[in-house]
Coordinates of C-alpha atoms in Angstrom, one line a residue:
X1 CA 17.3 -20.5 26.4
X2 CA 18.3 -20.9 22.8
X3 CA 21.7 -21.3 21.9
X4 CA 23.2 -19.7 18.8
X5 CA 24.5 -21.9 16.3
X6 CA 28.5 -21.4 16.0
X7 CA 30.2 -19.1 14.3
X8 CA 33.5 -19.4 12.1
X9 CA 35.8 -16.3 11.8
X10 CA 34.7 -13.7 9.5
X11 CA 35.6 -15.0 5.7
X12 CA 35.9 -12.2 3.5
X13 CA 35.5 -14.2 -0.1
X14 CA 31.9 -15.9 1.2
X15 CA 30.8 -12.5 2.2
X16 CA 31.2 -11.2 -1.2
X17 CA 29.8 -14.0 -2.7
X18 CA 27.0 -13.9 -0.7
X19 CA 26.3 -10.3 -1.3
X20 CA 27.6 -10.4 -5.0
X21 CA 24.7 -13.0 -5.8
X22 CA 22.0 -11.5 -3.7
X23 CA 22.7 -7.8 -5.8
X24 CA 22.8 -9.6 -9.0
X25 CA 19.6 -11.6 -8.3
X26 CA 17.8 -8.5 -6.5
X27 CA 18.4 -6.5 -9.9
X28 CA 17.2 -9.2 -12.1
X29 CA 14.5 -9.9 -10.1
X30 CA 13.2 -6.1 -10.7
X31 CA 14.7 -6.1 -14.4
X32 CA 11.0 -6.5 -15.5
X33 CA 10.2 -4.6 -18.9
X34 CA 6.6 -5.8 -19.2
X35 CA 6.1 -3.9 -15.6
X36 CA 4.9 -0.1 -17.2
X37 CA 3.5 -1.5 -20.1
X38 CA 1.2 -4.9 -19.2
X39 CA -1.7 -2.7 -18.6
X40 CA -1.8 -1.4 -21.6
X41 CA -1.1 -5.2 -23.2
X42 CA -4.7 -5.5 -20.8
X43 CA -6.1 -2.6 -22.5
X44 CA -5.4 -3.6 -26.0
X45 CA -6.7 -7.4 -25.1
X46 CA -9.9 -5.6 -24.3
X47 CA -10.1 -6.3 -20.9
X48 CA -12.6 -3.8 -19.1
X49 CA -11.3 -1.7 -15.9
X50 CA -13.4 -4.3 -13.7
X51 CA -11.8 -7.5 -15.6
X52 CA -8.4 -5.8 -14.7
X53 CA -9.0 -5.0 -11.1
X54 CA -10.2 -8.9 -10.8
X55 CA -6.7 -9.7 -12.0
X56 CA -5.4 -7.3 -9.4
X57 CA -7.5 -9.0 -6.4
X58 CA -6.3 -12.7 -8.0
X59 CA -3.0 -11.7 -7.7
X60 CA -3.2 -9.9 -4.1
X61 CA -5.3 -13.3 -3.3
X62 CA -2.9 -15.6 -4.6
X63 CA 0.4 -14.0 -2.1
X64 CA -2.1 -14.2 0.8
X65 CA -3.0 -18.0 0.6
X66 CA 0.8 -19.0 -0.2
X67 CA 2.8 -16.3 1.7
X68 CA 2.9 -18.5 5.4
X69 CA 2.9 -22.2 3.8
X70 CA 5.5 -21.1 1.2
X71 CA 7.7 -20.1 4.2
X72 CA 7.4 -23.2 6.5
X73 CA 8.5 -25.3 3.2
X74 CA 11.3 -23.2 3.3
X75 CA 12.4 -23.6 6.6
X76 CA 11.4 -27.5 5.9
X77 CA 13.4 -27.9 2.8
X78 CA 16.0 -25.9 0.5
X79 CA 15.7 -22.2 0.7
X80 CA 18.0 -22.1 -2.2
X81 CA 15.6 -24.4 -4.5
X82 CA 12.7 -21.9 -3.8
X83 CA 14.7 -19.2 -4.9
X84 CA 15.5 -20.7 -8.1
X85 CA 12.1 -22.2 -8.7
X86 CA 9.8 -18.6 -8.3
X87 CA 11.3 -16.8 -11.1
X88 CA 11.4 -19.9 -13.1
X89 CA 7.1 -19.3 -12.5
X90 CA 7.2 -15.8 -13.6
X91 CA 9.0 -16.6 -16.8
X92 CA 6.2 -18.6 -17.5
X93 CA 3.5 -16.6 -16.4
X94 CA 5.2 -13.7 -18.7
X95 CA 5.2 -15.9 -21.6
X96 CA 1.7 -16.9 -21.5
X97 CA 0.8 -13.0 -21.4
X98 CA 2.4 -12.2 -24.7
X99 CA 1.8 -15.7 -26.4
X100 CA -1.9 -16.3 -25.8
X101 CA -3.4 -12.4 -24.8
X102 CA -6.1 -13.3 -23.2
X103 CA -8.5 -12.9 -19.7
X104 CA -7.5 -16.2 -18.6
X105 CA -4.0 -15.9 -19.6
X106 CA -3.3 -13.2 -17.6
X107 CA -5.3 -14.6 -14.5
X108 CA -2.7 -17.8 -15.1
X109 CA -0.4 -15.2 -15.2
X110 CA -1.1 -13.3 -12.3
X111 CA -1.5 -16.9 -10.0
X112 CA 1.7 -17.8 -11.1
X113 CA 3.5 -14.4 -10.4
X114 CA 1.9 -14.3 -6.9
X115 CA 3.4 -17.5 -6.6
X116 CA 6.8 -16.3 -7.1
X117 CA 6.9 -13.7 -4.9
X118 CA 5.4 -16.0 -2.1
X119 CA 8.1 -18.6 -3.0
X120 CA 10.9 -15.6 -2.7
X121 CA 9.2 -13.8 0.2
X122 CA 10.5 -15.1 3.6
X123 CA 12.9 -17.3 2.5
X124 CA 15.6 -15.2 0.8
X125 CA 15.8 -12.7 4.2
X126 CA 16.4 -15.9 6.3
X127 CA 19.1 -17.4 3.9
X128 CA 21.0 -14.2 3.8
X129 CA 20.9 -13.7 7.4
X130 CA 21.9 -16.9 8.6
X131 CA 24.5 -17.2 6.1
X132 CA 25.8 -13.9 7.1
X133 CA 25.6 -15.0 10.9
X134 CA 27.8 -18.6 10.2
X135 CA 30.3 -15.9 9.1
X136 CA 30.6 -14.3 11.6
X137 CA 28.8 -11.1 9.8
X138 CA 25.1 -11.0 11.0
X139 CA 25.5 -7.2 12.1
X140 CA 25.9 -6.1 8.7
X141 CA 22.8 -7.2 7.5
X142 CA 20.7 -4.4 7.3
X143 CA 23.4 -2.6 5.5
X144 CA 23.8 -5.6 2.8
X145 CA 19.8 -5.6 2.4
X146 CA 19.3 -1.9 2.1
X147 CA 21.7 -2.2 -1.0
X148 CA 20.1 -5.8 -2.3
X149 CA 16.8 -3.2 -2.6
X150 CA 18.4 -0.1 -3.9
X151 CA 19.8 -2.8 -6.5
X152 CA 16.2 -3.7 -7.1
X153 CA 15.3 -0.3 -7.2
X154 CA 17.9 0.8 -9.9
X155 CA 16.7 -2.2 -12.4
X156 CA 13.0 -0.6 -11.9
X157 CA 14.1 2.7 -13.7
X158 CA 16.3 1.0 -15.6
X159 CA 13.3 -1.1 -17.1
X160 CA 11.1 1.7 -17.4
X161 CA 13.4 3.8 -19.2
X162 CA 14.1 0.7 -21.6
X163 CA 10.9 -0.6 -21.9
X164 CA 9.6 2.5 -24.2
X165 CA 12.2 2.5 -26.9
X166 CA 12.1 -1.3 -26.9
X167 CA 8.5 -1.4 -27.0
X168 CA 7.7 1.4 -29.6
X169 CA 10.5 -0.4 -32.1
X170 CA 9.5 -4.1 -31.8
X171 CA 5.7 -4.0 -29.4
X172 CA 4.9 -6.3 -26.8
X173 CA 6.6 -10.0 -27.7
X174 CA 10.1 -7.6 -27.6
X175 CA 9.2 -6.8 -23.8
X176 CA 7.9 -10.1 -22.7
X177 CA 11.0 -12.2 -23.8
X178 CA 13.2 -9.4 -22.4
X179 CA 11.0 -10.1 -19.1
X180 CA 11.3 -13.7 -19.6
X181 CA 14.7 -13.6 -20.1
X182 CA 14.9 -11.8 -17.2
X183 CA 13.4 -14.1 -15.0
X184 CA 15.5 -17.4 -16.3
X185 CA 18.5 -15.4 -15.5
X186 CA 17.6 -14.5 -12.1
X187 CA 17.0 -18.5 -11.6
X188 CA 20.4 -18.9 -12.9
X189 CA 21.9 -16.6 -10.2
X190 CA 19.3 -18.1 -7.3
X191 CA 21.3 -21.2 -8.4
X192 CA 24.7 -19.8 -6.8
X193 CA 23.3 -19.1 -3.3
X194 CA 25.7 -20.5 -0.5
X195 CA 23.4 -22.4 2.0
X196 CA 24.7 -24.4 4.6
X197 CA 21.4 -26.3 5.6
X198 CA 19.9 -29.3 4.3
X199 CA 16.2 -30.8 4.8
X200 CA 17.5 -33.2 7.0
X201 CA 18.5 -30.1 9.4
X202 CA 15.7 -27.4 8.8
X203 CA 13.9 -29.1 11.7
X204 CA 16.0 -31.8 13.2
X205 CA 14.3 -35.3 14.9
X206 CA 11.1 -34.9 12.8
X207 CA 10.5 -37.3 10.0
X208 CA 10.7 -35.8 6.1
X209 CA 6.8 -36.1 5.7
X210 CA 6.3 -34.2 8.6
X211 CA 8.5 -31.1 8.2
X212 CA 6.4 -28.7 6.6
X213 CA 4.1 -28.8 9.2
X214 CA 6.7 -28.4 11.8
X215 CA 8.5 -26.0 10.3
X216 CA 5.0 -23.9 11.2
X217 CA 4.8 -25.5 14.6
X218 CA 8.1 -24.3 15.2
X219 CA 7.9 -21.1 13.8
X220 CA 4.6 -19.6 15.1
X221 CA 5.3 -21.4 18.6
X222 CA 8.3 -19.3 18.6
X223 CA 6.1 -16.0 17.9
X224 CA 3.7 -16.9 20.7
X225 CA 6.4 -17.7 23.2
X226 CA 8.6 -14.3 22.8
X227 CA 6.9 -11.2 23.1
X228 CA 9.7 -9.3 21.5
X229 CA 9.2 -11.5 18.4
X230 CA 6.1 -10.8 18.2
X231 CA 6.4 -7.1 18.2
X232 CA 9.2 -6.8 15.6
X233 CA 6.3 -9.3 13.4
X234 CA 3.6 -6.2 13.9
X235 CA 6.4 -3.7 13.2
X236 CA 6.7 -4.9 9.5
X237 CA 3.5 -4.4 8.1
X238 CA 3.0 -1.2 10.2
X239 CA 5.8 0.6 8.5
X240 CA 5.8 -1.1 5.1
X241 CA 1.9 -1.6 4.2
X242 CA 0.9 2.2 4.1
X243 CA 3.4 4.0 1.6
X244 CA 3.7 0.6 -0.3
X245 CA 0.2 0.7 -1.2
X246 CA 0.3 4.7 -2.3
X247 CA 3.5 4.1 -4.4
X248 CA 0.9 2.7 -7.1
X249 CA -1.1 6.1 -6.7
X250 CA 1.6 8.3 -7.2
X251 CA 0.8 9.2 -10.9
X252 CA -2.5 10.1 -10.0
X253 CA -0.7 12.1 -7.1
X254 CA 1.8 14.0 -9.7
X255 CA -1.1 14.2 -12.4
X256 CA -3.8 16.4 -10.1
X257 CA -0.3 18.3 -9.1
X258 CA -0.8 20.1 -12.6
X259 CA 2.3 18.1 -14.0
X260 CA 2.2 17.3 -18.0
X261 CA 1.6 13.6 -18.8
X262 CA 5.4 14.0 -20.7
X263 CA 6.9 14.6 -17.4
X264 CA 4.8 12.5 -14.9
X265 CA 7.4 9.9 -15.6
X266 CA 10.6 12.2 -14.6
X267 CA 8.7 13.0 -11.3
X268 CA 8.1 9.2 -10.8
X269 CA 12.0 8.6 -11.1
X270 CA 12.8 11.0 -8.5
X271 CA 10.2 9.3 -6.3
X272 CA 11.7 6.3 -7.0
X273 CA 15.6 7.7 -6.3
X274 CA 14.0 8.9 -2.9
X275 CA 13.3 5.2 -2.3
X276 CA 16.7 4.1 -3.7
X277 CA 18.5 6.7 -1.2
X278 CA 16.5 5.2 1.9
X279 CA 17.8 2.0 0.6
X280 CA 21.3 2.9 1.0
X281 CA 21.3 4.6 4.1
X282 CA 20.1 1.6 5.9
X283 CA 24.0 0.4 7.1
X284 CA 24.1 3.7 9.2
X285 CA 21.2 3.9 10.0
X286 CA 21.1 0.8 12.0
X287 CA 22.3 2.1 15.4
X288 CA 18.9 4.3 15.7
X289 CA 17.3 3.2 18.8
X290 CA 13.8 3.1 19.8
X291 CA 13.3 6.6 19.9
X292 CA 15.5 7.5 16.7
X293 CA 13.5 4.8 14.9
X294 CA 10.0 6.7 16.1
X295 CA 11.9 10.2 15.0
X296 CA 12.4 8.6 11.4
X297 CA 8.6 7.8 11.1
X298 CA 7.1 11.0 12.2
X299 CA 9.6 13.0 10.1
X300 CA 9.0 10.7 7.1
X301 CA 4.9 11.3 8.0
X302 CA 5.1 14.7 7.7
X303 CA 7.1 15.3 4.8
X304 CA 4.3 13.3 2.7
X305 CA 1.8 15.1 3.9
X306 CA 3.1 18.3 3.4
X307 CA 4.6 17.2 -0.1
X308 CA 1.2 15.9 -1.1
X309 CA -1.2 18.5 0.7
X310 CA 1.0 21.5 -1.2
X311 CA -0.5 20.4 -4.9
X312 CA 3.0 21.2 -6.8
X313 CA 5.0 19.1 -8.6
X314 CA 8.2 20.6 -6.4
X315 CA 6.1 18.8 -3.7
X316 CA 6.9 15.4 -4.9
X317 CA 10.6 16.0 -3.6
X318 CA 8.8 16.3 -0.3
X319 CA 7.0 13.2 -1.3
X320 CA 10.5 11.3 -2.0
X321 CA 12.4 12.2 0.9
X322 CA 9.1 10.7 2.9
X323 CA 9.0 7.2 0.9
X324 CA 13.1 6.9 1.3
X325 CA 12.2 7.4 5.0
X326 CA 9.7 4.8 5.0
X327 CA 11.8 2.2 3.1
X328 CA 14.6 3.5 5.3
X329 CA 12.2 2.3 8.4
X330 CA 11.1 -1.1 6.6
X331 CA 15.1 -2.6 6.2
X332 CA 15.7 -1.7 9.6
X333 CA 12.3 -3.2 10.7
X334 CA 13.2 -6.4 8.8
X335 CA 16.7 -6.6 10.0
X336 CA 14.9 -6.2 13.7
X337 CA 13.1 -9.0 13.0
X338 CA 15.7 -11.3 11.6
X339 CA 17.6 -10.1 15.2
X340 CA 14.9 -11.7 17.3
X341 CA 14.6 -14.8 15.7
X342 CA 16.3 -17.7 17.2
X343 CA 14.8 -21.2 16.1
X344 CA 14.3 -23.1 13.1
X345 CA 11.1 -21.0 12.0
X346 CA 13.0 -18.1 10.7
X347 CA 11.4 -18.2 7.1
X348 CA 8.0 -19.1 8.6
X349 CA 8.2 -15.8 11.0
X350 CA 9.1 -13.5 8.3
X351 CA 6.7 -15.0 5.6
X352 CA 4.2 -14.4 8.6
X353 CA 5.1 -11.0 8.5
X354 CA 4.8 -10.5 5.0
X355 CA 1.2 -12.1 5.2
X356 CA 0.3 -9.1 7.6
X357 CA 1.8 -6.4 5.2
X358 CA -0.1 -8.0 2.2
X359 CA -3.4 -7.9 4.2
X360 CA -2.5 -3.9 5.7
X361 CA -1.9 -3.4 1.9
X362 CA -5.2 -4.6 0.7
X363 CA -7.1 -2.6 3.7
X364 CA -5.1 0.7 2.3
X365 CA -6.1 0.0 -0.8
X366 CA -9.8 0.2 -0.2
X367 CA -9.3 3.1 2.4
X368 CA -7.5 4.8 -0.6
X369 CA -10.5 4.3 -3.1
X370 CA -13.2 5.6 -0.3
X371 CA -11.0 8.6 0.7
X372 CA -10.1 9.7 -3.1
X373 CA -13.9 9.2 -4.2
X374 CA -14.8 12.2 -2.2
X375 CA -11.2 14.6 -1.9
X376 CA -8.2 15.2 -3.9
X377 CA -5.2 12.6 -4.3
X378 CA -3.2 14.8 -2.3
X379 CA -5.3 15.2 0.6
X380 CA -5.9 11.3 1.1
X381 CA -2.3 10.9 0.7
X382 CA -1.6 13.5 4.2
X383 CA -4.7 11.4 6.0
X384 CA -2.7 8.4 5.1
X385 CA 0.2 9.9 6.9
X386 CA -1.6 10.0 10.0
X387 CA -1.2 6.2 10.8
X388 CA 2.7 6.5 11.0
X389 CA 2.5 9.3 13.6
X390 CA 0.6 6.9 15.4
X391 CA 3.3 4.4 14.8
X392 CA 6.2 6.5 16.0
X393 CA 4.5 7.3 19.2
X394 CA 3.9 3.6 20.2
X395 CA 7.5 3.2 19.1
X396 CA 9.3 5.5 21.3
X397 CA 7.0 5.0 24.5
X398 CA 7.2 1.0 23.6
X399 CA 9.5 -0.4 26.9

C-alpha cells in the first residue's frame, strides 16, 4: 500500500497563486497570433499542399517520439524548468518562420514546437495536482483545470480576432513577434510555479544519472501493477482523440453547411465558446459517476451527429454543445487519472496518456480523409460519433 504524502491545512494565498499562474500561463500559452494565419505564411513561401502536410506529419511525429521520455525527465528533474524551457522553444521556432520563410525553416519550426508541447504535456497536470494535494486542495482540481483551459480557450479567439487587423496593417513579422512575444512571456510566468520537489526527491535512493530511466520504471510499473490506473490511461485518448482531431475540420464542416466564407469564422467562435463552456462546467461536474460520465458521452455523440448530419449552419450550435461535452468529459478524464496515481511516475503516466491520444489522433485523421473522399463532411463527422457511443456503454457497464 502507498501512503499519501502529508498534507498541510488548506492555505488560501498558495492556492491562488497556484491557480493565478497556471490562468495567466494557460492564456499565454494559446495567445498565438501566427495560429490562423501560418498557413497562408506556407502558402505565400510556395510550399505545395503535400510540402505542408509533410510539416503536419513532422510535427505530429515529433510529440510522439518526445511525449513519454519528456515526462519521465519531468518526474526525474524540475517540472517547473520544463515549463519554462518549452515556450522558450516555440519562441524560437516562431522566429525562424517569419525571419527565414522557408521549407526547412518551418520543419525546424514545427520540431521545435512539437517539442514544446511534449516538454509542457504531462508535466504541468502533475505539478498542479500535487501542489494542490500538499494544500490540502487536490479535490478541486478538475474545477481549477477546466478554467486553466477555458483560459486557453479565450486567448484562441482572442488571437484570431487580433490577428486579422494586425496582420492586414503590418503582415506577417507584426504577427510573429506578437507570437514570439507571446511565448517569452509565458516562460516568464512558467518561472513563478510553486513546486515543492527537487531532483534529489523525484525518485528517491536512485543515483542522479539514473533518474530518467527510473522515473519510467517507476511510472509504467505503476500502470502495470493497478488496473484501475490503467483504465483511467485508456480513458484519455478515448474521449479526447476523436473530436480533437475533427476540431481542425470544422470549417470544411460549416463551409459544405452553405455558410459564407465572411461568416465561417463567427460560426467557428461559437464552436469554440461551446468548448470554453465545457471548460467551465468541469468543477460541477465532477461528482458524475460512472454512469453520469457514460450519459455525458452519448448525449455529447448524438448532438454532433445530428448537428453535422442536419447540413445548416444553426446545426453547428448542435455541433458546440457536443465538443463542450467532449471537453467537459476530457478534464474530468484527466482529473480521474491524476486521482489514481499514487507514485513518483505521475508525469510519466499522464505523458503516457498523452502518447495514446496523439496516436488515436493521427488514426482519426486518416479515417477522416478515407470517409470524406467518398461522403459529405457532415456525414463523416456523425460516423465519427459512433466511437463515443461505444465509449459510454463500456463506461457505464465498466465494474
Amino acid at each position: 500500500m502507498t501512503l499519501s504524502p502529508a498534507r498541510v491545512p488548506v492555505a488560501a494565498p498558495g492556492v491562488r497563486r497556484l491557480t493565478a499562474t497556471l490562468y495567466g500561463y494557460a492564456f499565454l500559452d494559446e495567445f498565438v497570433l501566427l495560429y490562423p494565419v501560418y498557413a497562408l505564411l506556407f502558402a505565400d513561401t510556395g510550399l505545395s499542399v503535400g510540402q505542408m502536410s509533410s510539416l503536419f506529419v513532422l510535427w505530429s511525429a515529433t510529440g510522439v517520439l518526445l511525449e513519454v521520455p519528456s515526462g519521465a525527465w519531468a518526474d526525474a528533474v524540475s517540472r517547473r524548468l520544463l515549463l519554462w524551457l518549452g515556450p522558450l522553444l516555440g519562441a524560437a521556432g516562431f522566429a525562424l518562420w517569419v525571419l527565414v520563410p522557408s521549407y526547412w525553416a518551418f520543419a525546424a519550426g514545427f520540431v521545435l514546437w512539437g517539442a514544446r508541447g511534449a516538454l509542457g504535456s504531462g508535466a504541468l497536470e502533475a505539478l498542479v495536482y500535487e501542489e494542490l494535494e500538499r494544500l490540502g486542495a487536490a479535490e478541486r482540481y478538475a474545477r481549477i483545470m477546466g478554467r486553466a483551459q477555458a483560459a486557453g480557450q479565450i486567448a484562441v479567439m482572442t488571437a484570431m480576432a487580433l490577428a486579422g487587423p494586425v496582420f492586414a496593417a503590418y503582415g506577417y513579422p507584426a504577427v510573429g513577434a506578437a507570437s514570439v512575444l507571446a511565448c517569452l512571456l509565458c516562460a516568464a510566468t512558467a518561472t513563478r510555479f510553486p513546486e515543492h520537489r527537487s531532483a534529489a526527491t523525484a525518485v528517491p535512493d536512485v543515483p542522479d544519472d539514473e533518474g530518467w530511466a527510473a522515473s519510467l520504471r517507476s511510472g509504467l510499473g505503476e500502470a502495470r501493477r493497478d488496473r484501475s490506473v490503467r483504465g483511467a490511461l485508456l480513458l484519455v485518448p478515448a474521449v479526447a482523440a476523436v473530436w480533437g482531431a475533427l476540431d481542425e475540420y470544422t470549417p470544411l464542416l460549416a463551409r459544405d453547411t452553405g455558410a459564407a466564407d465572411a461568416t465561417i469564422p463567427y460560426l467557428l467562435v461559437m464552436v469554440w465558446a461551446g468548448v470554453t463552456a465545457g471548460s467551465l462546467l468541469a468543477g460541477p461536474a465532477e461528482r458524475l459517476g460512472r454512469r453520469g460520465f457514460g450519459a455525458l458521452l452519448a448525449a455529447s455523440a448524438l448532438a454532433l451527429a445530428a448537428g453535422a448530419g442536419i447540413g445548416t449552419p444553426a446545426g453547428l450550435a448542435l455541433v458546440a454543445v457536443a465538443f463542450g461535452g467532449f471537453q467537459l468529459a476530457t478534464v474530468l478524464a484527466d482529473a480521474r487519472l491524476q486521482q489514481r496515481i499514487e507514485g513518483t511516475g505521475r508525469a510519466t503516466l499522464t505523458s503516457v496518456a498523452g502518447l495514446g491520444t496523439e496516436l488515436a489522433t493521427i488514426t482519426v485523421y486518416g479515417t477522416y480523409a478515407q470517409l470524406a473522399s467518398t461522403t459529405a463532411h457532415g456525414t463523416a463527422f456523425a460516423l465519427l460519433a459512433v466511437p463515443y457511443l461505444l465509449v459510454a456503454v463500456l463506461v457505464a457497464l465498466r465494474r
